Amino acid sequence: MEKAEQQTLFKEVMGNYPTGVTVVTGVTEDGTPVGLTVNSFASVSLDPLMVLWSIDHRVSTIKAFTEGGKFAIHVLAGEQQELCQTFATKGADRFSQCKWEMSENGLPIIEGAFGVFECETFKAIEAGDHTVLIGNVTNIRLDKEKDPMLYHRRCFGPIPAEFYTE
């Protein structure tokens, strides 16, 4: 099988794998907030609390994340489709289109997320055309009134009610 065919199949399988959707935020060296939509997010460890995500080497703000020493992962709520699109759009003035505040840890926190993990970078690992960032969780926020967003087949939205069985 040729490389291009393998990559096409890889994208098809991964695009059909349901995941949650996150927006990861950080700050540049001069304190400017940056953020992007990410679905490559996973838990790593309970003791200590650790999570990971990966960033494409072509992302213009990669240095803010790989060299910034900290980041916040927002697990988006089901109704935050517009926010998801905003942070996935190149060239958008992302933070002007949402409500946010700077945390005590110096991280931009977006209002309305299902959950937020504030992290200090534990390790950055080069892996192909991405860098995997592992973070020690230093603070957690949860809105129990919300449900998380789901991504499946290049679509995103709330988890369908029929998913839940009583």
PDB file of C-alpha atoms in Angstrom:
ATOM      1  CA  MET A   1       0.000   0.000   0.000  1.00  0.00           C
ATOM      2  CA  GLU A   2       1.342   3.430  -0.964  1.00  0.00           C
ATOM      3  CA  LYS A   3       1.999   6.131   1.622  1.00  0.00           C
ATOM      4  CA  ALA A   4      -0.717   8.457   0.256  1.00  0.00           C
ATOM      5  CA  GLU A   5      -3.284   5.636   0.374  1.00  0.00           C
ATOM      6  CA  GLN A   6      -2.270   4.780   3.954  1.00  0.00           C
ATOM      7  CA  GLN A   7      -2.628   8.425   4.982  1.00  0.00           C
ATOM      8  CA  THR A   8      -6.102   8.613   3.402  1.00  0.00           C
ATOM      9  CA  LEU A   9      -7.207   5.459   5.230  1.00  0.00           C
ATOM     10  CA  PHE A  10      -5.670   6.731   8.473  1.00  0.00           C
ATOM     11  CA  LYS A  11      -7.662   9.964   8.210  1.00  0.00           C
ATOM     12  CA  GLU A  12     -10.840   8.028   7.442  1.00  0.00           C
ATOM     13  CA  VAL A  13     -10.476   5.734  10.446  1.00  0.00           C
ATOM     14  CA  MET A  14      -9.534   8.565  12.805  1.00  0.00           C
ATOM     15  CA  GLY A  15     -12.362  10.776  11.488  1.00  0.00           C
ATOM     16  CA  ASN A  16     -14.815   8.013  12.355  1.00  0.00           C
ATOM     17  CA  TYR A  17     -13.456   7.539  15.852  1.00  0.00           C
ATOM     18  CA  PRO A  18     -15.711   9.529  18.220  1.00  0.00           C
ATOM     19  CA  THR A  19     -13.792  11.859  20.536  1.00  0.00           C
ATOM     20  CA  GLY A  20     -14.372  14.860  22.697  1.00  0.00           C
ATOM     21  CA  VAL A  21     -13.388  18.334  21.542  1.00  0.00           C
ATOM     22  CA  THR A  22     -11.097  20.719  23.366  1.00  0.00           C
ATOM     23  CA  VAL A  23      -9.698  24.191  22.984  1.00  0.00           C
ATOM     24  CA  VAL A  24      -6.170  24.533  24.323  1.00  0.00           C
ATOM     25  CA  THR A  25      -5.022  27.977  25.412  1.00  0.00           C
ATOM     26  CA  GLY A  26      -1.738  29.498  26.474  1.00  0.00           C
ATOM     27  CA  VAL A  27       0.152  32.762  26.223  1.00  0.00           C
ATOM     28  CA  THR A  28       2.992  34.023  24.069  1.00  0.00           C
ATOM     29  CA  GLU A  29       6.218  35.314  25.578  1.00  0.00           C
ATOM     30  CA  ASP A  30       4.695  38.814  25.787  1.00  0.00           C
ATOM     31  CA  GLY A  31       1.499  37.537  27.475  1.00  0.00           C
ATOM     32  CA  THR A  32      -0.794  37.549  24.427  1.00  0.00           C
ATOM     33  CA  PRO A  33      -3.445  34.812  24.685  1.00  0.00           C
ATOM     34  CA  VAL A  34      -3.373  32.063  22.040  1.00  0.00           C
ATOM     35  CA  GLY A  35      -5.587  29.052  21.497  1.00  0.00           C
ATOM     36  CA  LEU A  36      -6.643  26.343  19.074  1.00  0.00           C
ATOM     37  CA  THR A  37      -9.217  23.574  18.706  1.00  0.00           C
ATOM     38  CA  VAL A  38      -7.760  20.135  19.484  1.00  0.00           C
ATOM     39  CA  ASN A  39      -9.235  16.645  19.565  1.00  0.00           C
ATOM     40  CA  SER A  40      -5.941  14.834  20.247  1.00  0.00           C
ATOM     41  CA  PHE A  41      -6.439  14.858  24.014  1.00  0.00           C
ATOM     42  CA  ALA A  42      -6.154  12.006  26.534  1.00  0.00           C
ATOM     43  CA  SER A  43      -5.587  11.290  30.194  1.00  0.00           C
ATOM     44  CA  VAL A  44      -2.175   9.905  31.135  1.00  0.00           C
ATOM     45  CA  SER A  45      -1.995   9.382  34.900  1.00  0.00           C
ATOM     46  CA  LEU A  46      -4.013   9.686  38.099  1.00  0.00           C
ATOM     47  CA  ASP A  47      -0.978   9.858  40.370  1.00  0.00           C
ATOM     48  CA  PRO A  48       0.225  12.419  39.593  1.00  0.00           C
ATOM     49  CA  LEU A  49      -2.666  13.899  37.560  1.00  0.00           C
ATOM     50  CA  MET A  50      -1.431  14.178  33.963  1.00  0.00           C
ATOM     51  CA  VAL A  51      -2.984  14.730  30.534  1.00  0.00           C
ATOM     52  CA  LEU A  52      -1.624  14.960  26.994  1.00  0.00           C
ATOM     53  CA  TRP A  53      -2.430  16.536  23.655  1.00  0.00           C
ATOM     54  CA  SER A  54      -0.562  17.040  20.399  1.00  0.00           C
ATOM     55  CA  ILE A  55       0.119  20.058  18.206  1.00  0.00           C
ATOM     56  CA  ASP A  56       0.995  20.158  14.514  1.00  0.00           C
ATOM     57  CA  HIS A  57       4.428  21.629  13.787  1.00  0.00           C
ATOM     58  CA  ARG A  58       2.826  23.966  11.200  1.00  0.00           C
ATOM     59  CA  VAL A  59       0.688  25.806  13.790  1.00  0.00           C
ATOM     60  CA  SER A  60       1.822  29.444  13.940  1.00  0.00           C
ATOM     61  CA  THR A  61       1.622  29.564  17.757  1.00  0.00           C
ATOM     62  CA  ILE A  62       3.530  26.330  18.394  1.00  0.00           C
ATOM     63  CA  LYS A  63       6.334  28.073  20.331  1.00  0.00           C
ATOM     64  CA  ALA A  64       3.841  29.525  22.815  1.00  0.00           C
ATOM     65  CA  PHE A  65       2.762  25.976  23.649  1.00  0.00           C
ATOM     66  CA  THR A  66       6.060  24.081  23.397  1.00  0.00           C
ATOM     67  CA  GLU A  67       8.139  26.744  25.173  1.00  0.00           C
ATOM     68  CA  GLY A  68       5.522  28.470  27.335  1.00  0.00           C
ATOM     69  CA  GLY A  69       5.714  26.004  30.216  1.00  0.00           C
ATOM     70  CA  LYS A  70       1.948  25.870  30.776  1.00  0.00           C
ATOM     71  CA  PHE A  71      -1.386  25.502  29.010  1.00  0.00           C
ATOM     72  CA  ALA A  72      -5.108  25.119  29.717  1.00  0.00           C
ATOM     73  CA  ILE A  73      -7.265  22.431  28.127  1.00  0.00           C
ATOM     74  CA  HIS A  74     -10.961  23.291  27.848  1.00  0.00           C
ATOM     75  CA  VAL A  75     -13.247  20.288  27.343  1.00  0.00           C
ATOM     76  CA  LEU A  76     -15.940  22.023  25.340  1.00  0.00           C
ATOM     77  CA  ALA A  77     -19.601  21.883  26.259  1.00  0.00           C
ATOM     78  CA  GLY A  78     -22.070  20.484  23.742  1.00  0.00           C
ATOM     79  CA  GLU A  79     -23.458  23.911  22.868  1.00  0.00           C
ATOM     80  CA  GLN A  80     -20.044  25.484  22.099  1.00  0.00           C
ATOM     81  CA  GLN A  81     -19.967  24.613  18.378  1.00  0.00           C
ATOM     82  CA  GLU A  82     -19.389  28.238  17.373  1.00  0.00           C
ATOM     83  CA  LEU A  83     -16.450  28.529  19.776  1.00  0.00           C
ATOM     84  CA  CYS A  84     -15.032  25.284  18.383  1.00  0.00           C
ATOM     85  CA  GLN A  85     -15.199  26.706  14.843  1.00  0.00           C
ATOM     86  CA  THR A  86     -13.696  30.040  15.914  1.00  0.00           C
ATOM     87  CA  PHE A  87     -10.645  28.400  17.471  1.00  0.00           C
ATOM     88  CA  ALA A  88     -10.254  26.110  14.419  1.00  0.00           C
ATOM     89  CA  THR A  89     -10.292  29.034  11.947  1.00  0.00           C
ATOM     90  CA  LYS A  90      -6.925  30.339  10.758  1.00  0.00           C
ATOM     91  CA  GLY A  91      -6.452  34.082  11.082  1.00  0.00           C
ATOM     92  CA  ALA A  92      -9.478  34.602  13.348  1.00  0.00           C
ATOM     93  CA  ASP A  93      -9.264  37.035  16.257  1.00  0.00           C
ATOM     94  CA  ARG A  94     -10.324  34.187  18.519  1.00  0.00           C
ATOM     95  CA  PHE A  95     -10.357  35.814  21.953  1.00  0.00           C
ATOM     96  CA  SER A  96     -12.402  38.813  20.781  1.00  0.00           C
ATOM     97  CA  GLN A  97     -15.228  36.406  19.945  1.00  0.00           C
ATOM     98  CA  CYS A  98     -15.629  34.786  23.363  1.00  0.00           C
ATOM     99  CA  LYS A  99     -15.759  35.610  27.044  1.00  0.00           C
ATOM    100  CA  TRP A 100     -12.577  34.736  28.890  1.00  0.00           C
ATOM    101  CA  GLU A 101     -10.423  35.788  31.828  1.00  0.00           C
ATOM    102  CA  MET A 102      -6.843  35.253  32.920  1.00  0.00           C
ATOM    103  CA  SER A 103      -6.497  32.679  35.714  1.00  0.00           C
ATOM    104  CA  GLU A 104      -4.323  33.021  38.792  1.00  0.00           C
ATOM    105  CA  ASN A 105      -1.877  30.741  36.938  1.00  0.00           C
ATOM    106  CA  GLY A 106      -1.611  33.245  34.080  1.00  0.00           C
ATOM    107  CA  LEU A 107      -3.650  31.202  31.598  1.00  0.00           C
ATOM    108  CA  PRO A 108      -6.575  32.384  29.469  1.00  0.00           C
ATOM    109  CA  ILE A 109      -9.718  30.545  30.627  1.00  0.00           C
ATOM    110  CA  ILE A 110     -12.712  30.548  28.286  1.00  0.00           C
ATOM    111  CA  GLU A 111     -16.155  30.829  29.833  1.00  0.00           C
ATOM    112  CA  GLY A 112     -18.738  28.080  29.403  1.00  0.00           C
ATOM    113  CA  ALA A 113     -16.610  24.949  29.021  1.00  0.00           C
ATOM    114  CA  PHE A 114     -17.717  21.619  30.478  1.00  0.00           C
ATOM    115  CA  GLY A 115     -14.338  21.283  32.175  1.00  0.00           C
ATOM    116  CA  VAL A 116     -10.921  22.945  32.258  1.00  0.00           C
ATOM    117  CA  PHE A 117      -7.513  21.513  33.154  1.00  0.00           C
ATOM    118  CA  GLU A 118      -4.791  24.046  33.908  1.00  0.00           C
ATOM    119  CA  CYS A 119      -1.413  22.395  33.406  1.00  0.00           C
ATOM    120  CA  GLU A 120       2.310  22.895  33.749  1.00  0.00           C
ATOM    121  CA  THR A 121       4.259  21.266  30.939  1.00  0.00           C
ATOM    122  CA  PHE A 122       5.882  18.047  32.122  1.00  0.00           C
ATOM    123  CA  LYS A 123       7.381  16.922  28.831  1.00  0.00           C
ATOM    124  CA  ALA A 124       7.285  17.733  25.110  1.00  0.00           C
ATOM    125  CA  ILE A 125       7.947  14.781  22.808  1.00  0.00           C
ATOM    126  CA  GLU A 126       8.639  15.136  19.091  1.00  0.00           C
ATOM    127  CA  ALA A 127       6.521  12.591  17.198  1.00  0.00           C
ATOM    128  CA  GLY A 128       6.459  12.816  13.407  1.00  0.00           C
ATOM    129  CA  ASP A 129       4.849  16.069  12.269  1.00  0.00           C
ATOM    130  CA  HIS A 130       3.482  16.820  15.758  1.00  0.00           C
ATOM    131  CA  THR A 131       4.762  17.489  19.272  1.00  0.00           C
ATOM    132  CA  VAL A 132       3.029  15.638  22.096  1.00  0.00           C
ATOM    133  CA  LEU A 133       2.695  17.801  25.202  1.00  0.00           C
ATOM    134  CA  ILE A 134       2.235  16.098  28.556  1.00  0.00           C
ATOM    135  CA  GLY A 135       1.045  18.305  31.387  1.00  0.00           C
ATOM    136  CA  ASN A 136       0.829  18.057  35.152  1.00  0.00           C
ATOM    137  CA  VAL A 137      -2.674  19.184  36.103  1.00  0.00           C
ATOM    138  CA  THR A 138      -2.489  22.053  38.616  1.00  0.00           C
ATOM    139  CA  ASN A 139      -6.154  23.115  38.672  1.00  0.00           C
ATOM    140  CA  ILE A 140      -9.475  21.613  37.522  1.00  0.00           C
ATOM    141  CA  ARG A 141     -12.826  23.275  36.881  1.00  0.00           C
ATOM    142  CA  LEU A 142     -16.065  21.385  36.136  1.00  0.00           C
ATOM    143  CA  ASP A 143     -19.569  22.590  35.252  1.00  0.00           C
ATOM    144  CA  LYS A 144     -21.828  19.697  36.278  1.00  0.00           C
ATOM    145  CA  GLU A 145     -24.785  21.409  34.577  1.00  0.00           C
ATOM    146  CA  LYS A 146     -23.236  20.858  31.129  1.00  0.00           C
ATOM    147  CA  ASP A 147     -22.447  17.880  28.910  1.00  0.00           C
ATOM    148  CA  PRO A 148     -19.272  17.651  26.807  1.00  0.00           C
ATOM    149  CA  MET A 149     -19.093  18.033  23.023  1.00  0.00           C
ATOM    150  CA  LEU A 150     -18.644  15.025  20.730  1.00  0.00           C
ATOM    151  CA  TYR A 151     -16.680  14.900  17.447  1.00  0.00           C
ATOM    152  CA  HIS A 152     -17.496  12.210  14.900  1.00  0.00           C
ATOM    153  CA  ARG A 153     -17.200  12.013  11.092  1.00  0.00           C
ATOM    154  CA  ARG A 154     -15.988  15.620  10.861  1.00  0.00           C
ATOM    155  CA  CYS A 155     -19.072  16.854  12.719  1.00  0.00           C
ATOM    156  CA  PHE A 156     -19.320  18.117  16.270  1.00  0.00           C
ATOM    157  CA  GLY A 157     -22.122  18.842  18.686  1.00  0.00           C
ATOM    158  CA  PRO A 158     -23.779  17.717  21.900  1.00  0.00           C
ATOM    159  CA  ILE A 159     -23.955  14.051  22.787  1.00  0.00           C
ATOM    160  CA  PRO A 160     -27.309  12.781  21.406  1.00  0.00           C
ATOM    161  CA  ALA A 161     -29.954  12.098  24.071  1.00  0.00           C
ATOM    162  CA  GLU A 162     -30.487   8.564  22.725  1.00  0.00           C
ATOM    163  CA  PHE A 163     -26.879   7.798  23.665  1.00  0.00           C
ATOM    164  CA  TYR A 164     -27.905   7.691  27.315  1.00  0.00           C
ATOM    165  CA  THR A 165     -29.836   4.698  28.603  1.00  0.00           C
ATOM    166  CA  GLU A 166     -31.590   4.812  31.908  1.00  0.00           C
TER     167      GLU A 166
END
